[in-house]
Short mmCIF file of C-alpha atoms in Angstrom, two decimals:
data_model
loop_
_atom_site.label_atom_id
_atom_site.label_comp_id
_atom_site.label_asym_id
_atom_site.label_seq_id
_atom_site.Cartn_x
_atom_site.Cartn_y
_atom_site.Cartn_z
CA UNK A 4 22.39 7.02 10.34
CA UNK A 5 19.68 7.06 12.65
CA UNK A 6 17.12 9.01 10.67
CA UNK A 7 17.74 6.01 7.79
CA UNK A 8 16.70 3.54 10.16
CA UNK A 9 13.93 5.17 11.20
CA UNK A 10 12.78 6.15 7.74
CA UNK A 11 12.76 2.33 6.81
CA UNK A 12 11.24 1.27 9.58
CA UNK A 13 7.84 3.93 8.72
CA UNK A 14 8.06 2.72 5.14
CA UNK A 15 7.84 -1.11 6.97
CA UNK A 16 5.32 -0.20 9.29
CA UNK A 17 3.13 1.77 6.61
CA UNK A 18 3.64 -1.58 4.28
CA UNK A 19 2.44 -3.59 6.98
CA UNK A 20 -0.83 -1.80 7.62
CA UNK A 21 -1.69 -0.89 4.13
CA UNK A 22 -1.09 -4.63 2.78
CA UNK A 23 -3.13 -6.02 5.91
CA UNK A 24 -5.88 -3.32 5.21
CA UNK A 25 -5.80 -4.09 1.93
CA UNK A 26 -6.24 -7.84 2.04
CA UNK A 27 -9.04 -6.69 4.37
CA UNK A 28 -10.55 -5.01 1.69
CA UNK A 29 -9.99 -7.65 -1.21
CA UNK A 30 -10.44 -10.88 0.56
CA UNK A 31 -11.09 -11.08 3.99
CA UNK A 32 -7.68 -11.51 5.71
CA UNK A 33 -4.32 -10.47 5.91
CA UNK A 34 -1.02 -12.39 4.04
CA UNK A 35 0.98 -12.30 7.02
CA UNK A 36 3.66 -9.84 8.05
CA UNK A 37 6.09 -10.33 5.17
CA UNK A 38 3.12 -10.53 2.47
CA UNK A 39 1.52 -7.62 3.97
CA UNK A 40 4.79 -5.40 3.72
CA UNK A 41 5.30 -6.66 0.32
CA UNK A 42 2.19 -5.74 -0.98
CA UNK A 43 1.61 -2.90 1.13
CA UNK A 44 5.23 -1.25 -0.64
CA UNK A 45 4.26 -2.24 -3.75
CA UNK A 46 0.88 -0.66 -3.35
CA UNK A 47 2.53 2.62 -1.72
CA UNK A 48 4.72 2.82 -5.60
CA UNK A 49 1.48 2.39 -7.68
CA UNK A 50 -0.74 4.56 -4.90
CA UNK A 51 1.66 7.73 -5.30
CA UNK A 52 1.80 6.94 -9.10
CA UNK A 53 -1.90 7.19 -9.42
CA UNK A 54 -2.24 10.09 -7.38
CA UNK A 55 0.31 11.89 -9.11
CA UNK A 56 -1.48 11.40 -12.35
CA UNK A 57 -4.76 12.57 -11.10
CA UNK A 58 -3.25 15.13 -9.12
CA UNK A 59 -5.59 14.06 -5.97
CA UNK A 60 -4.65 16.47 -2.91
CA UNK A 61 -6.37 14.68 0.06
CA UNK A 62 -5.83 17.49 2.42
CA UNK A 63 -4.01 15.02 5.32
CA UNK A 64 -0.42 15.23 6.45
CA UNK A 65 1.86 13.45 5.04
CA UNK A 66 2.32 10.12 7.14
CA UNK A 67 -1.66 10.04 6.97
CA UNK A 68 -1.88 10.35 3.17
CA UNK A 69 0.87 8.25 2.03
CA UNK A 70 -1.22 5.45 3.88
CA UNK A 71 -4.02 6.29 1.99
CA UNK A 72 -2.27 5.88 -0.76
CA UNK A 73 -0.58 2.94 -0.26
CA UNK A 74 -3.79 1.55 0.54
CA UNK A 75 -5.46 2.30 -2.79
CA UNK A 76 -2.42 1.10 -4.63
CA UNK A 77 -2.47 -2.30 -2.66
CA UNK A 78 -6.16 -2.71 -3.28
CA UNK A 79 -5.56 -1.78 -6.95
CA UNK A 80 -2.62 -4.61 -6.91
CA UNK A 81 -4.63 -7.14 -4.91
CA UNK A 82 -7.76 -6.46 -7.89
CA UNK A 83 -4.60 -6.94 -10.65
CA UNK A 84 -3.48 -9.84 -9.22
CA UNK A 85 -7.31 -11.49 -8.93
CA UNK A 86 -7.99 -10.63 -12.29
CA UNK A 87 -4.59 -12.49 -13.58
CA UNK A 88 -5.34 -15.77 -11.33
CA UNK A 89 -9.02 -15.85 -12.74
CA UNK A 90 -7.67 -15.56 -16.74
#
């Protein structure tokens, strides 16, 4: 039970930085806590989807690279999403 909880709470805590670092990135600012897990976790899925397709290594442990990762993915979100809202 305990490791669960703990698991969930990294995945939160990953969200939260990626989607912060990634509004960073994009446009300046964070989207708030909630907005910056949500995007964060929905960059982490398209992150480890991309890098599974190129088959990118990056030579980091594990907590390390899935932040990476989660980062790109956000950033690649946050460009999806601007692209959409200028159309």
């Amino acid at each position: 039970m305990g490791a669960e909880i703990t698991q969930i709470l990294v995945m939160l805590g990953i969200g939260a930085v990626a989607g912060w670092l990634a509004g960073i990135i994009m446009k300046g600012a964070g989207f708030g806590l909630i907005g910056n897990i949500i995007v964060g976790i929905v960059g982490s899925v398209i992150g480890t989807f991309v890098g599974g397709l190129l088959s990118v290594n990056l030579g980091v442990g594990p907590l390390l690279g899935t932040l990476i990762w989660a980062v790109i993915g956000a950033v690649i979100l946050l460009f999806i999403i601007g692209l959409v809202k200028r159309a």
